Amino acid sequence: MKVAFLGTGLMGLPMAQRLLAADIQLVAYNRTPEKLAPLQAAGAEIVTHPRHAIRAAECVILMLTNAPAIYNVLLSDTAWQTLEGRTIIQMGTITPTESQEIRDAVVAGGGEYLEAPVLGSIPEAKAGNLSVMVGAEPEQYERHLKLLQNFGTEPLLIGPVGSAAALKLALNQLIASLTTSFALSLAFIQRQGVDVDVFMQILRDSPLYAPTFDKKLQRMLDGNYADPNFPTKHLLKDTELFISEAKSRSLDLSSIKGVRQILQTAVKMSFADDDYSSLFSVIKEWGEGIGE
């Protein structure tokens, strides 16, 4: 099988490298061509237009920023005409509605469509330890399981297209909300003069603890948000997608809308491309002129 990989950013690059390491023939496209250099050096075929990648492969993996990018790269007039007989596996974070609409367009073009969003960041992508959630028919899942196992050892079939996309948004909502809540508690105990080590000791021994707290703790204490595994702007995008999709489900979104406001402020403070733990700086400085 020859695989086309469209989108080789922070997550796409190590995922594509996993396929090359497994001796899978790879043709790659990225809107920023410079990001393709490591793949070219490792033996991937590089193309300058997505339709060339689609035409050259049996299976097309998408790791693109959002649904508009997918429409631009996959479903433009020239690219859409090359979909017949191809399998499209969408692995980015989009809404269930968007995923179903893209499926319908792919099927209309003569292709088949699966969604397989992933939970994890760059270290997990490099190690092949991502949590892969699959939205597909059971037969499609079985047929593509071996390929998906390059990204995570136990890809899980969630249900039909839309179900895996919904689960991914629910999990990313937790990332945003948990990190914001932890940052608020951390800022509070600092202002109260409580020792951070004591706070963490109590927290780690309690049912309230989540490993992500320790992953973000030092970044928050140091104010060092460089070299992100997941940038603030991407978490803001996913939070907005969650809110957009959840509006039609009669849920109270007050809490996540507050998180969105904090993320929006972080982006305005020039943390867009930094690690999302930068929201700690917003919370710390809120009463010092940001939102007072």
PDB file of C-alpha atoms in Angstrom:
ATOM      1  CA  MET A   1       0.000   0.000   0.000  1.00  0.00           C
ATOM      2  CA  LYS A   2       1.121   3.531  -0.785  1.00  0.00           C
ATOM      3  CA  VAL A   3      -0.081   6.189   1.645  1.00  0.00           C
ATOM      4  CA  ALA A   4      -0.478   9.916   1.032  1.00  0.00           C
ATOM      5  CA  PHE A   5      -0.032  12.092   4.106  1.00  0.00           C
ATOM      6  CA  LEU A   6      -1.513  15.587   3.893  1.00  0.00           C
ATOM      7  CA  GLY A   7      -0.493  17.919   6.717  1.00  0.00           C
ATOM      8  CA  THR A   8       2.928  17.519   8.334  1.00  0.00           C
ATOM      9  CA  GLY A   9       2.849  20.011  11.195  1.00  0.00           C
ATOM     10  CA  LEU A  10       3.668  19.394  14.862  1.00  0.00           C
ATOM     11  CA  MET A  11       1.719  16.114  14.989  1.00  0.00           C
ATOM     12  CA  GLY A  12       1.667  15.155  11.334  1.00  0.00           C
ATOM     13  CA  LEU A  13       5.443  15.050  10.932  1.00  0.00           C
ATOM     14  CA  PRO A  14       6.190  12.412  13.609  1.00  0.00           C
ATOM     15  CA  MET A  15       3.126  10.415  12.535  1.00  0.00           C
ATOM     16  CA  ALA A  16       4.340  10.363   8.929  1.00  0.00           C
ATOM     17  CA  GLN A  17       7.809   9.392  10.137  1.00  0.00           C
ATOM     18  CA  ARG A  18       6.244   6.394  11.902  1.00  0.00           C
ATOM     19  CA  LEU A  19       4.937   5.152   8.552  1.00  0.00           C
ATOM     20  CA  LEU A  20       8.325   5.542   6.882  1.00  0.00           C
ATOM     21  CA  ALA A  21       9.944   3.645   9.762  1.00  0.00           C
ATOM     22  CA  ALA A  22       7.485   0.809   9.084  1.00  0.00           C
ATOM     23  CA  ASP A  23       8.655   0.691   5.428  1.00  0.00           C
ATOM     24  CA  ILE A  24       5.357   2.028   4.131  1.00  0.00           C
ATOM     25  CA  GLN A  25       5.650   3.911   0.845  1.00  0.00           C
ATOM     26  CA  LEU A  26       4.768   7.523   1.559  1.00  0.00           C
ATOM     27  CA  VAL A  27       3.934  10.548  -0.545  1.00  0.00           C
ATOM     28  CA  ALA A  28       3.596  13.779   1.427  1.00  0.00           C
ATOM     29  CA  TYR A  29       2.105  17.227   0.945  1.00  0.00           C
ATOM     30  CA  ASN A  30       2.139  20.266   3.200  1.00  0.00           C
ATOM     31  CA  ARG A  31       1.015  23.825   2.547  1.00  0.00           C
ATOM     32  CA  THR A  32       4.357  24.974   4.002  1.00  0.00           C
ATOM     33  CA  PRO A  33       6.834  23.001   1.832  1.00  0.00           C
ATOM     34  CA  GLU A  34       9.796  23.614   4.170  1.00  0.00           C
ATOM     35  CA  LYS A  35       8.205  21.301   6.751  1.00  0.00           C
ATOM     36  CA  LEU A  36       8.559  18.376   4.326  1.00  0.00           C
ATOM     37  CA  ALA A  37      12.378  18.349   4.376  1.00  0.00           C
ATOM     38  CA  PRO A  38      12.756  15.692   7.135  1.00  0.00           C
ATOM     39  CA  LEU A  39      10.365  13.365   5.309  1.00  0.00           C
ATOM     40  CA  GLN A  40      12.120  13.842   2.004  1.00  0.00           C
ATOM     41  CA  ALA A  41      15.440  13.051   3.678  1.00  0.00           C
ATOM     42  CA  ALA A  42      13.900   9.856   5.072  1.00  0.00           C
ATOM     43  CA  GLY A  43      12.723   8.659   1.685  1.00  0.00           C
ATOM     44  CA  ALA A  44       9.230  10.083   1.221  1.00  0.00           C
ATOM     45  CA  GLU A  45       8.037  11.291  -2.160  1.00  0.00           C
ATOM     46  CA  ILE A  46       7.248  15.008  -1.969  1.00  0.00           C
ATOM     47  CA  VAL A  47       4.598  16.717  -4.081  1.00  0.00           C
ATOM     48  CA  THR A  48       3.635  20.343  -4.536  1.00  0.00           C
ATOM     49  CA  HIS A  49      -0.130  19.858  -4.958  1.00  0.00           C
ATOM     50  CA  PRO A  50      -2.506  17.670  -2.936  1.00  0.00           C
ATOM     51  CA  ARG A  51      -4.120  16.143  -6.028  1.00  0.00           C
ATOM     52  CA  HIS A  52      -0.759  14.657  -6.987  1.00  0.00           C
ATOM     53  CA  ALA A  53      -0.489  12.975  -3.583  1.00  0.00           C
ATOM     54  CA  ILE A  54      -4.064  11.670  -3.745  1.00  0.00           C
ATOM     55  CA  ARG A  55      -3.615  10.345  -7.271  1.00  0.00           C
ATOM     56  CA  ALA A  56      -0.405   8.512  -6.306  1.00  0.00           C
ATOM     57  CA  ALA A  57      -1.810   6.650  -3.267  1.00  0.00           C
ATOM     58  CA  GLU A  58      -4.476   4.155  -2.294  1.00  0.00           C
ATOM     59  CA  CYS A  59      -4.975   5.626   1.163  1.00  0.00           C
ATOM     60  CA  VAL A  60      -4.915   9.312   2.138  1.00  0.00           C
ATOM     61  CA  ILE A  61      -4.317  10.397   5.743  1.00  0.00           C
ATOM     62  CA  LEU A  62      -5.360  13.919   6.738  1.00  0.00           C
ATOM     63  CA  MET A  63      -3.709  15.728   9.654  1.00  0.00           C
ATOM     64  CA  LEU A  64      -4.865  19.233   8.825  1.00  0.00           C
ATOM     65  CA  THR A  65      -5.699  22.209  11.033  1.00  0.00           C
ATOM     66  CA  ASN A  66      -9.461  22.380  10.588  1.00  0.00           C
ATOM     67  CA  ALA A  67     -12.389  21.634   8.288  1.00  0.00           C
ATOM     68  CA  PRO A  68     -11.785  24.646   5.980  1.00  0.00           C
ATOM     69  CA  ALA A  69      -8.244  23.348   5.402  1.00  0.00           C
ATOM     70  CA  ILE A  70      -9.664  19.909   4.551  1.00  0.00           C
ATOM     71  CA  TYR A  71     -12.099  21.427   2.058  1.00  0.00           C
ATOM     72  CA  ASN A  72      -9.278  23.433   0.505  1.00  0.00           C
ATOM     73  CA  VAL A  73      -6.805  20.546   0.269  1.00  0.00           C
ATOM     74  CA  LEU A  74      -9.050  17.509  -0.277  1.00  0.00           C
ATOM     75  CA  LEU A  75     -12.307  18.778  -1.717  1.00  0.00           C
ATOM     76  CA  SER A  76     -11.280  21.475  -4.155  1.00  0.00           C
ATOM     77  CA  ASP A  77     -12.514  20.819  -7.684  1.00  0.00           C
ATOM     78  CA  THR A  78      -9.193  19.386  -8.848  1.00  0.00           C
ATOM     79  CA  ALA A  79      -8.531  17.243  -5.751  1.00  0.00           C
ATOM     80  CA  TRP A  80     -12.121  15.968  -5.412  1.00  0.00           C
ATOM     81  CA  GLN A  81     -11.966  14.517  -8.911  1.00  0.00           C
ATOM     82  CA  THR A  82      -9.096  12.207  -7.831  1.00  0.00           C
ATOM     83  CA  LEU A  83     -10.920  10.592  -4.876  1.00  0.00           C
ATOM     84  CA  GLU A  84     -12.502   7.662  -6.714  1.00  0.00           C
ATOM     85  CA  GLY A  85     -11.289   4.365  -5.255  1.00  0.00           C
ATOM     86  CA  ARG A  86      -9.314   6.070  -2.480  1.00  0.00           C
ATOM     87  CA  THR A  87      -9.660   5.648   1.277  1.00  0.00           C
ATOM     88  CA  ILE A  88      -9.593   8.893   3.250  1.00  0.00           C
ATOM     89  CA  ILE A  89      -8.649   8.703   6.937  1.00  0.00           C
ATOM     90  CA  GLN A  90      -9.265  12.016   8.720  1.00  0.00           C
ATOM     91  CA  MET A  91      -7.130  12.224  11.907  1.00  0.00           C
ATOM     92  CA  GLY A  92      -7.379  15.887  12.911  1.00  0.00           C
ATOM     93  CA  THR A  93      -9.815  17.522  15.339  1.00  0.00           C
ATOM     94  CA  ILE A  94     -13.062  18.668  13.750  1.00  0.00           C
ATOM     95  CA  THR A  95     -16.719  18.563  14.807  1.00  0.00           C
ATOM     96  CA  PRO A  96     -18.925  15.492  14.254  1.00  0.00           C
ATOM     97  CA  THR A  97     -21.088  17.510  11.866  1.00  0.00           C
ATOM     98  CA  GLU A  98     -18.063  18.578   9.824  1.00  0.00           C
ATOM     99  CA  SER A  99     -16.770  15.009   9.710  1.00  0.00           C
ATOM    100  CA  GLN A 100     -20.098  13.665   8.456  1.00  0.00           C
ATOM    101  CA  GLU A 101     -20.324  16.372   5.794  1.00  0.00           C
ATOM    102  CA  ILE A 102     -16.791  15.604   4.596  1.00  0.00           C
ATOM    103  CA  ARG A 103     -17.656  11.879   4.518  1.00  0.00           C
ATOM    104  CA  ASP A 104     -20.646  12.621   2.302  1.00  0.00           C
ATOM    105  CA  ALA A 105     -18.479  14.637  -0.087  1.00  0.00           C
ATOM    106  CA  VAL A 106     -15.821  11.913  -0.241  1.00  0.00           C
ATOM    107  CA  VAL A 107     -18.407   9.190  -0.892  1.00  0.00           C
ATOM    108  CA  ALA A 108     -19.994  11.349  -3.611  1.00  0.00           C
ATOM    109  CA  GLY A 109     -16.551  11.499  -5.211  1.00  0.00           C
ATOM    110  CA  GLY A 110     -16.277   7.703  -5.240  1.00  0.00           C
ATOM    111  CA  GLY A 111     -14.048   7.286  -2.187  1.00  0.00           C
ATOM    112  CA  GLU A 112     -14.528   5.887   1.300  1.00  0.00           C
ATOM    113  CA  TYR A 113     -14.072   7.780   4.551  1.00  0.00           C
ATOM    114  CA  LEU A 114     -13.029   7.002   8.121  1.00  0.00           C
ATOM    115  CA  GLU A 115     -12.320   9.352  11.007  1.00  0.00           C
ATOM    116  CA  ALA A 116      -9.529   8.473  13.427  1.00  0.00           C
ATOM    117  CA  PRO A 117      -8.698  11.451  15.685  1.00  0.00           C
ATOM    118  CA  VAL A 118      -5.936  10.920  18.232  1.00  0.00           C
ATOM    119  CA  LEU A 119      -5.333  11.831  21.861  1.00  0.00           C
ATOM    120  CA  GLY A 120      -1.753  12.624  22.810  1.00  0.00           C
ATOM    121  CA  SER A 121       0.977  15.003  21.775  1.00  0.00           C
ATOM    122  CA  ILE A 122       4.371  14.953  20.083  1.00  0.00           C
ATOM    123  CA  PRO A 123       6.135  12.465  22.438  1.00  0.00           C
ATOM    124  CA  GLU A 124       3.286   9.963  22.041  1.00  0.00           C
ATOM    125  CA  ALA A 125       3.226  10.509  18.271  1.00  0.00           C
ATOM    126  CA  LYS A 126       6.965   9.781  18.030  1.00  0.00           C
ATOM    127  CA  ALA A 127       6.634   6.643  20.157  1.00  0.00           C
ATOM    128  CA  GLY A 128       3.497   5.337  18.466  1.00  0.00           C
ATOM    129  CA  ASN A 129       1.583   5.572  21.738  1.00  0.00           C
ATOM    130  CA  LEU A 130      -1.304   7.793  20.673  1.00  0.00           C
ATOM    131  CA  SER A 131      -4.857   6.884  21.642  1.00  0.00           C
ATOM    132  CA  VAL A 132      -6.555   6.356  18.285  1.00  0.00           C
ATOM    133  CA  MET A 133     -10.354   6.672  18.210  1.00  0.00           C
ATOM    134  CA  VAL A 134     -12.031   5.365  15.072  1.00  0.00           C
ATOM    135  CA  GLY A 135     -15.370   6.387  13.600  1.00  0.00           C
ATOM    136  CA  ALA A 136     -16.194   3.917  10.844  1.00  0.00           C
ATOM    137  CA  GLU A 137     -18.098   0.816   9.894  1.00  0.00           C
ATOM    138  CA  PRO A 138     -16.720  -2.341  11.596  1.00  0.00           C
ATOM    139  CA  GLU A 139     -15.503  -3.753   8.279  1.00  0.00           C
ATOM    140  CA  GLN A 140     -13.599  -0.532   7.516  1.00  0.00           C
ATOM    141  CA  TYR A 141     -12.066  -0.580  10.969  1.00  0.00           C
ATOM    142  CA  GLU A 142     -10.823  -4.163  10.572  1.00  0.00           C
ATOM    143  CA  ARG A 143      -9.426  -3.466   7.120  1.00  0.00           C
ATOM    144  CA  HIS A 144      -7.377  -0.454   8.254  1.00  0.00           C
ATOM    145  CA  LEU A 145      -6.460  -1.600  11.765  1.00  0.00           C
ATOM    146  CA  LYS A 146      -2.901  -2.607  10.895  1.00  0.00           C
ATOM    147  CA  LEU A 147      -2.196   0.808   9.356  1.00  0.00           C
ATOM    148  CA  LEU A 148      -3.656   2.662  12.350  1.00  0.00           C
ATOM    149  CA  GLN A 149      -1.579   0.569  14.753  1.00  0.00           C
ATOM    150  CA  ASN A 150       1.485   2.485  13.555  1.00  0.00           C
ATOM    151  CA  PHE A 151       0.141   5.441  15.560  1.00  0.00           C
ATOM    152  CA  GLY A 152      -1.217   3.613  18.617  1.00  0.00           C
ATOM    153  CA  THR A 153      -1.138  -0.040  19.610  1.00  0.00           C
ATOM    154  CA  GLU A 154      -4.857  -0.358  20.319  1.00  0.00           C
ATOM    155  CA  PRO A 155      -7.020   1.777  18.001  1.00  0.00           C
ATOM    156  CA  LEU A 156     -10.561   1.655  19.353  1.00  0.00           C
ATOM    157  CA  LEU A 157     -13.713   1.539  17.242  1.00  0.00           C
ATOM    158  CA  ILE A 158     -16.058   4.096  18.806  1.00  0.00           C
ATOM    159  CA  GLY A 159     -18.973   3.866  16.389  1.00  0.00           C
ATOM    160  CA  PRO A 160     -20.024   5.400  13.065  1.00  0.00           C
ATOM    161  CA  VAL A 161     -18.496   8.552  11.591  1.00  0.00           C
ATOM    162  CA  GLY A 162     -19.094  11.430  13.992  1.00  0.00           C
ATOM    163  CA  SER A 163     -18.783   9.416  17.198  1.00  0.00           C
ATOM    164  CA  ALA A 164     -14.982   9.511  17.358  1.00  0.00           C
ATOM    165  CA  ALA A 165     -14.960  13.217  16.475  1.00  0.00           C
ATOM    166  CA  ALA A 166     -17.398  13.863  19.331  1.00  0.00           C
ATOM    167  CA  LEU A 167     -15.266  11.887  21.790  1.00  0.00           C
ATOM    168  CA  LYS A 168     -12.133  13.796  20.767  1.00  0.00           C
ATOM    169  CA  LEU A 169     -13.858  17.147  21.379  1.00  0.00           C
ATOM    170  CA  ALA A 170     -15.101  15.939  24.780  1.00  0.00           C
ATOM    171  CA  LEU A 171     -11.546  14.975  25.750  1.00  0.00           C
ATOM    172  CA  ASN A 172     -10.067  18.264  24.538  1.00  0.00           C
ATOM    173  CA  GLN A 173     -12.714  20.134  26.518  1.00  0.00           C
ATOM    174  CA  LEU A 174     -11.329  18.303  29.575  1.00  0.00           C
ATOM    175  CA  ILE A 175      -7.786  19.348  28.672  1.00  0.00           C
ATOM    176  CA  ALA A 176      -8.826  22.993  28.577  1.00  0.00           C
ATOM    177  CA  SER A 177     -10.992  22.881  31.706  1.00  0.00           C
ATOM    178  CA  LEU A 178      -8.629  20.787  33.851  1.00  0.00           C
ATOM    179  CA  THR A 179      -5.625  22.934  32.990  1.00  0.00           C
ATOM    180  CA  THR A 180      -7.545  26.137  33.702  1.00  0.00           C
ATOM    181  CA  SER A 181      -8.802  24.837  37.048  1.00  0.00           C
ATOM    182  CA  PHE A 182      -5.324  23.688  38.065  1.00  0.00           C
ATOM    183  CA  ALA A 183      -3.803  27.021  37.045  1.00  0.00           C
ATOM    184  CA  LEU A 184      -6.380  28.905  39.126  1.00  0.00           C
ATOM    185  CA  SER A 185      -5.717  26.781  42.219  1.00  0.00           C
ATOM    186  CA  LEU A 186      -1.952  27.129  41.748  1.00  0.00           C
ATOM    187  CA  ALA A 187      -2.184  30.913  41.432  1.00  0.00           C
ATOM    188  CA  PHE A 188      -4.473  31.055  44.474  1.00  0.00           C
ATOM    189  CA  ILE A 189      -2.174  29.110  46.808  1.00  0.00           C
ATOM    190  CA  GLN A 190       0.791  31.200  45.642  1.00  0.00           C
ATOM    191  CA  ARG A 191      -1.084  34.396  46.534  1.00  0.00           C
ATOM    192  CA  GLN A 192      -2.007  32.854  49.905  1.00  0.00           C
ATOM    193  CA  GLY A 193       1.621  32.007  50.683  1.00  0.00           C
ATOM    194  CA  VAL A 194       1.084  28.231  50.696  1.00  0.00           C
ATOM    195  CA  ASP A 195       4.123  26.154  49.717  1.00  0.00           C
ATOM    196  CA  VAL A 196       3.668  24.766  46.186  1.00  0.00           C
ATOM    197  CA  ASP A 197       5.401  21.494  47.103  1.00  0.00           C
ATOM    198  CA  VAL A 198       2.949  20.927  49.950  1.00  0.00           C
ATOM    199  CA  PHE A 199       0.030  21.710  47.629  1.00  0.00           C
ATOM    200  CA  MET A 200       1.307  19.201  45.069  1.00  0.00           C
ATOM    201  CA  GLN A 201       1.974  16.545  47.702  1.00  0.00           C
ATOM    202  CA  ILE A 202      -1.609  16.729  48.947  1.00  0.00           C
ATOM    203  CA  LEU A 203      -2.970  16.888  45.401  1.00  0.00           C
ATOM    204  CA  ARG A 204      -0.972  13.880  44.148  1.00  0.00           C
ATOM    205  CA  ASP A 205      -2.282  11.733  47.007  1.00  0.00           C
ATOM    206  CA  SER A 206      -5.893  12.698  46.335  1.00  0.00           C
ATOM    207  CA  PRO A 207      -8.561  11.542  43.871  1.00  0.00           C
ATOM    208  CA  LEU A 208      -8.414  15.055  42.387  1.00  0.00           C
ATOM    209  CA  TYR A 209      -5.012  14.460  40.798  1.00  0.00           C
ATOM    210  CA  ALA A 210      -4.471  14.221  37.038  1.00  0.00           C
ATOM    211  CA  PRO A 211      -0.992  13.572  35.558  1.00  0.00           C
ATOM    212  CA  THR A 212      -1.363  16.594  33.282  1.00  0.00           C
ATOM    213  CA  PHE A 213      -0.962  18.797  36.389  1.00  0.00           C
ATOM    214  CA  ASP A 214       2.656  17.710  36.829  1.00  0.00           C
ATOM    215  CA  LYS A 215       3.304  17.976  33.108  1.00  0.00           C
ATOM    216  CA  LYS A 216       2.321  21.650  33.185  1.00  0.00           C
ATOM    217  CA  LEU A 217       3.507  22.618  36.678  1.00  0.00           C
ATOM    218  CA  GLN A 218       7.088  23.596  35.894  1.00  0.00           C
ATOM    219  CA  ARG A 219       6.108  25.517  32.792  1.00  0.00           C
ATOM    220  CA  MET A 220       3.668  27.557  34.871  1.00  0.00           C
ATOM    221  CA  LEU A 221       6.145  28.162  37.699  1.00  0.00           C
ATOM    222  CA  ASP A 222       8.888  29.210  35.260  1.00  0.00           C
ATOM    223  CA  GLY A 223       6.622  31.110  32.881  1.00  0.00           C
ATOM    224  CA  ASN A 224       8.310  29.135  30.088  1.00  0.00           C
ATOM    225  CA  TYR A 225       5.821  28.205  27.395  1.00  0.00           C
ATOM    226  CA  ALA A 226       8.233  27.766  24.476  1.00  0.00           C
ATOM    227  CA  ASP A 227       8.543  24.617  22.320  1.00  0.00           C
ATOM    228  CA  PRO A 228       4.928  23.515  22.750  1.00  0.00           C
ATOM    229  CA  ASN A 229       3.552  20.044  22.189  1.00  0.00           C
ATOM    230  CA  PHE A 230       0.138  21.661  21.767  1.00  0.00           C
ATOM    231  CA  PRO A 231      -0.059  25.428  21.079  1.00  0.00           C
ATOM    232  CA  THR A 232      -2.562  27.736  22.762  1.00  0.00           C
ATOM    233  CA  LYS A 233      -4.172  28.657  19.439  1.00  0.00           C
ATOM    234  CA  HIS A 234      -5.004  25.010  18.738  1.00  0.00           C
ATOM    235  CA  LEU A 235      -6.621  24.483  22.123  1.00  0.00           C
ATOM    236  CA  LEU A 236      -8.637  27.657  21.575  1.00  0.00           C
ATOM    237  CA  LYS A 237      -9.743  26.337  18.176  1.00  0.00           C
ATOM    238  CA  ASP A 238     -10.835  23.021  19.683  1.00  0.00           C
ATOM    239  CA  THR A 239     -12.643  24.766  22.533  1.00  0.00           C
ATOM    240  CA  GLU A 240     -14.570  26.864  20.033  1.00  0.00           C
ATOM    241  CA  LEU A 241     -15.446  23.718  18.073  1.00  0.00           C
ATOM    242  CA  PHE A 242     -16.736  22.072  21.247  1.00  0.00           C
ATOM    243  CA  ILE A 243     -18.902  25.081  22.084  1.00  0.00           C
ATOM    244  CA  SER A 244     -20.226  25.272  18.528  1.00  0.00           C
ATOM    245  CA  GLU A 245     -21.223  21.601  18.471  1.00  0.00           C
ATOM    246  CA  ALA A 246     -22.536  21.494  22.057  1.00  0.00           C
ATOM    247  CA  LYS A 247     -24.895  24.442  21.545  1.00  0.00           C
ATOM    248  CA  SER A 248     -27.385  22.169  19.816  1.00  0.00           C
ATOM    249  CA  ARG A 249     -27.285  19.626  22.663  1.00  0.00           C
ATOM    250  CA  SER A 250     -29.026  21.780  25.301  1.00  0.00           C
ATOM    251  CA  LEU A 251     -26.000  21.876  27.634  1.00  0.00           C
ATOM    252  CA  ASP A 252     -25.002  24.681  30.011  1.00  0.00           C
ATOM    253  CA  LEU A 253     -21.750  25.970  28.499  1.00  0.00           C
ATOM    254  CA  SER A 254     -21.005  28.701  31.071  1.00  0.00           C
ATOM    255  CA  SER A 255     -17.848  27.029  32.416  1.00  0.00           C
ATOM    256  CA  ILE A 256     -16.219  26.287  29.065  1.00  0.00           C
ATOM    257  CA  LYS A 257     -17.083  29.771  27.785  1.00  0.00           C
ATOM    258  CA  GLY A 258     -15.052  31.160  30.687  1.00  0.00           C
ATOM    259  CA  VAL A 259     -12.157  28.931  29.667  1.00  0.00           C
ATOM    260  CA  ARG A 260     -12.505  30.173  26.096  1.00  0.00           C
ATOM    261  CA  GLN A 261     -12.208  33.766  27.286  1.00  0.00           C
ATOM    262  CA  ILE A 262      -8.980  32.951  29.120  1.00  0.00           C
ATOM    263  CA  LEU A 263      -7.558  31.235  26.032  1.00  0.00           C
ATOM    264  CA  GLN A 264      -8.586  34.169  23.844  1.00  0.00           C
ATOM    265  CA  THR A 265      -6.743  36.522  26.190  1.00  0.00           C
ATOM    266  CA  ALA A 266      -3.659  34.286  26.098  1.00  0.00           C
ATOM    267  CA  VAL A 267      -3.663  34.512  22.309  1.00  0.00           C
ATOM    268  CA  LYS A 268      -3.995  38.315  22.513  1.00  0.00           C
ATOM    269  CA  MET A 269      -1.016  38.334  24.906  1.00  0.00           C
ATOM    270  CA  SER A 270       1.099  36.776  22.098  1.00  0.00           C
ATOM    271  CA  PHE A 271       0.983  33.212  23.470  1.00  0.00           C
ATOM    272  CA  ALA A 272      -0.788  31.817  20.383  1.00  0.00           C
ATOM    273  CA  ASP A 273       2.155  29.672  19.289  1.00  0.00           C
ATOM    274  CA  ASP A 274       3.307  28.834  22.822  1.00  0.00           C
ATOM    275  CA  ASP A 275       2.218  25.951  25.032  1.00  0.00           C
ATOM    276  CA  TYR A 276      -1.356  26.219  26.260  1.00  0.00           C
ATOM    277  CA  SER A 277      -0.149  26.265  29.877  1.00  0.00           C
ATOM    278  CA  SER A 278       0.346  29.968  29.079  1.00  0.00           C
ATOM    279  CA  LEU A 279      -3.230  30.427  30.313  1.00  0.00           C
ATOM    280  CA  PHE A 280      -1.613  30.496  33.776  1.00  0.00           C
ATOM    281  CA  SER A 281      -0.148  33.900  32.941  1.00  0.00           C
ATOM    282  CA  VAL A 282      -3.617  35.184  32.073  1.00  0.00           C
ATOM    283  CA  ILE A 283      -5.050  33.955  35.384  1.00  0.00           C
ATOM    284  CA  LYS A 284      -2.137  35.408  37.397  1.00  0.00           C
ATOM    285  CA  GLU A 285      -2.304  38.790  35.720  1.00  0.00           C
ATOM    286  CA  TRP A 286      -6.092  39.084  35.410  1.00  0.00           C
ATOM    287  CA  GLY A 287      -6.385  41.343  38.435  1.00  0.00           C
ATOM    288  CA  GLU A 288      -3.351  43.364  37.410  1.00  0.00           C
ATOM    289  CA  GLY A 289      -4.905  45.146  34.481  1.00  0.00           C
ATOM    290  CA  ILE A 290      -6.007  42.466  32.012  1.00  0.00           C
ATOM    291  CA  GLY A 291      -9.614  41.957  33.027  1.00  0.00           C
ATOM    292  CA  GLU A 292     -10.043  43.861  36.259  1.00  0.00           C
TER     293      GLU A 292
END
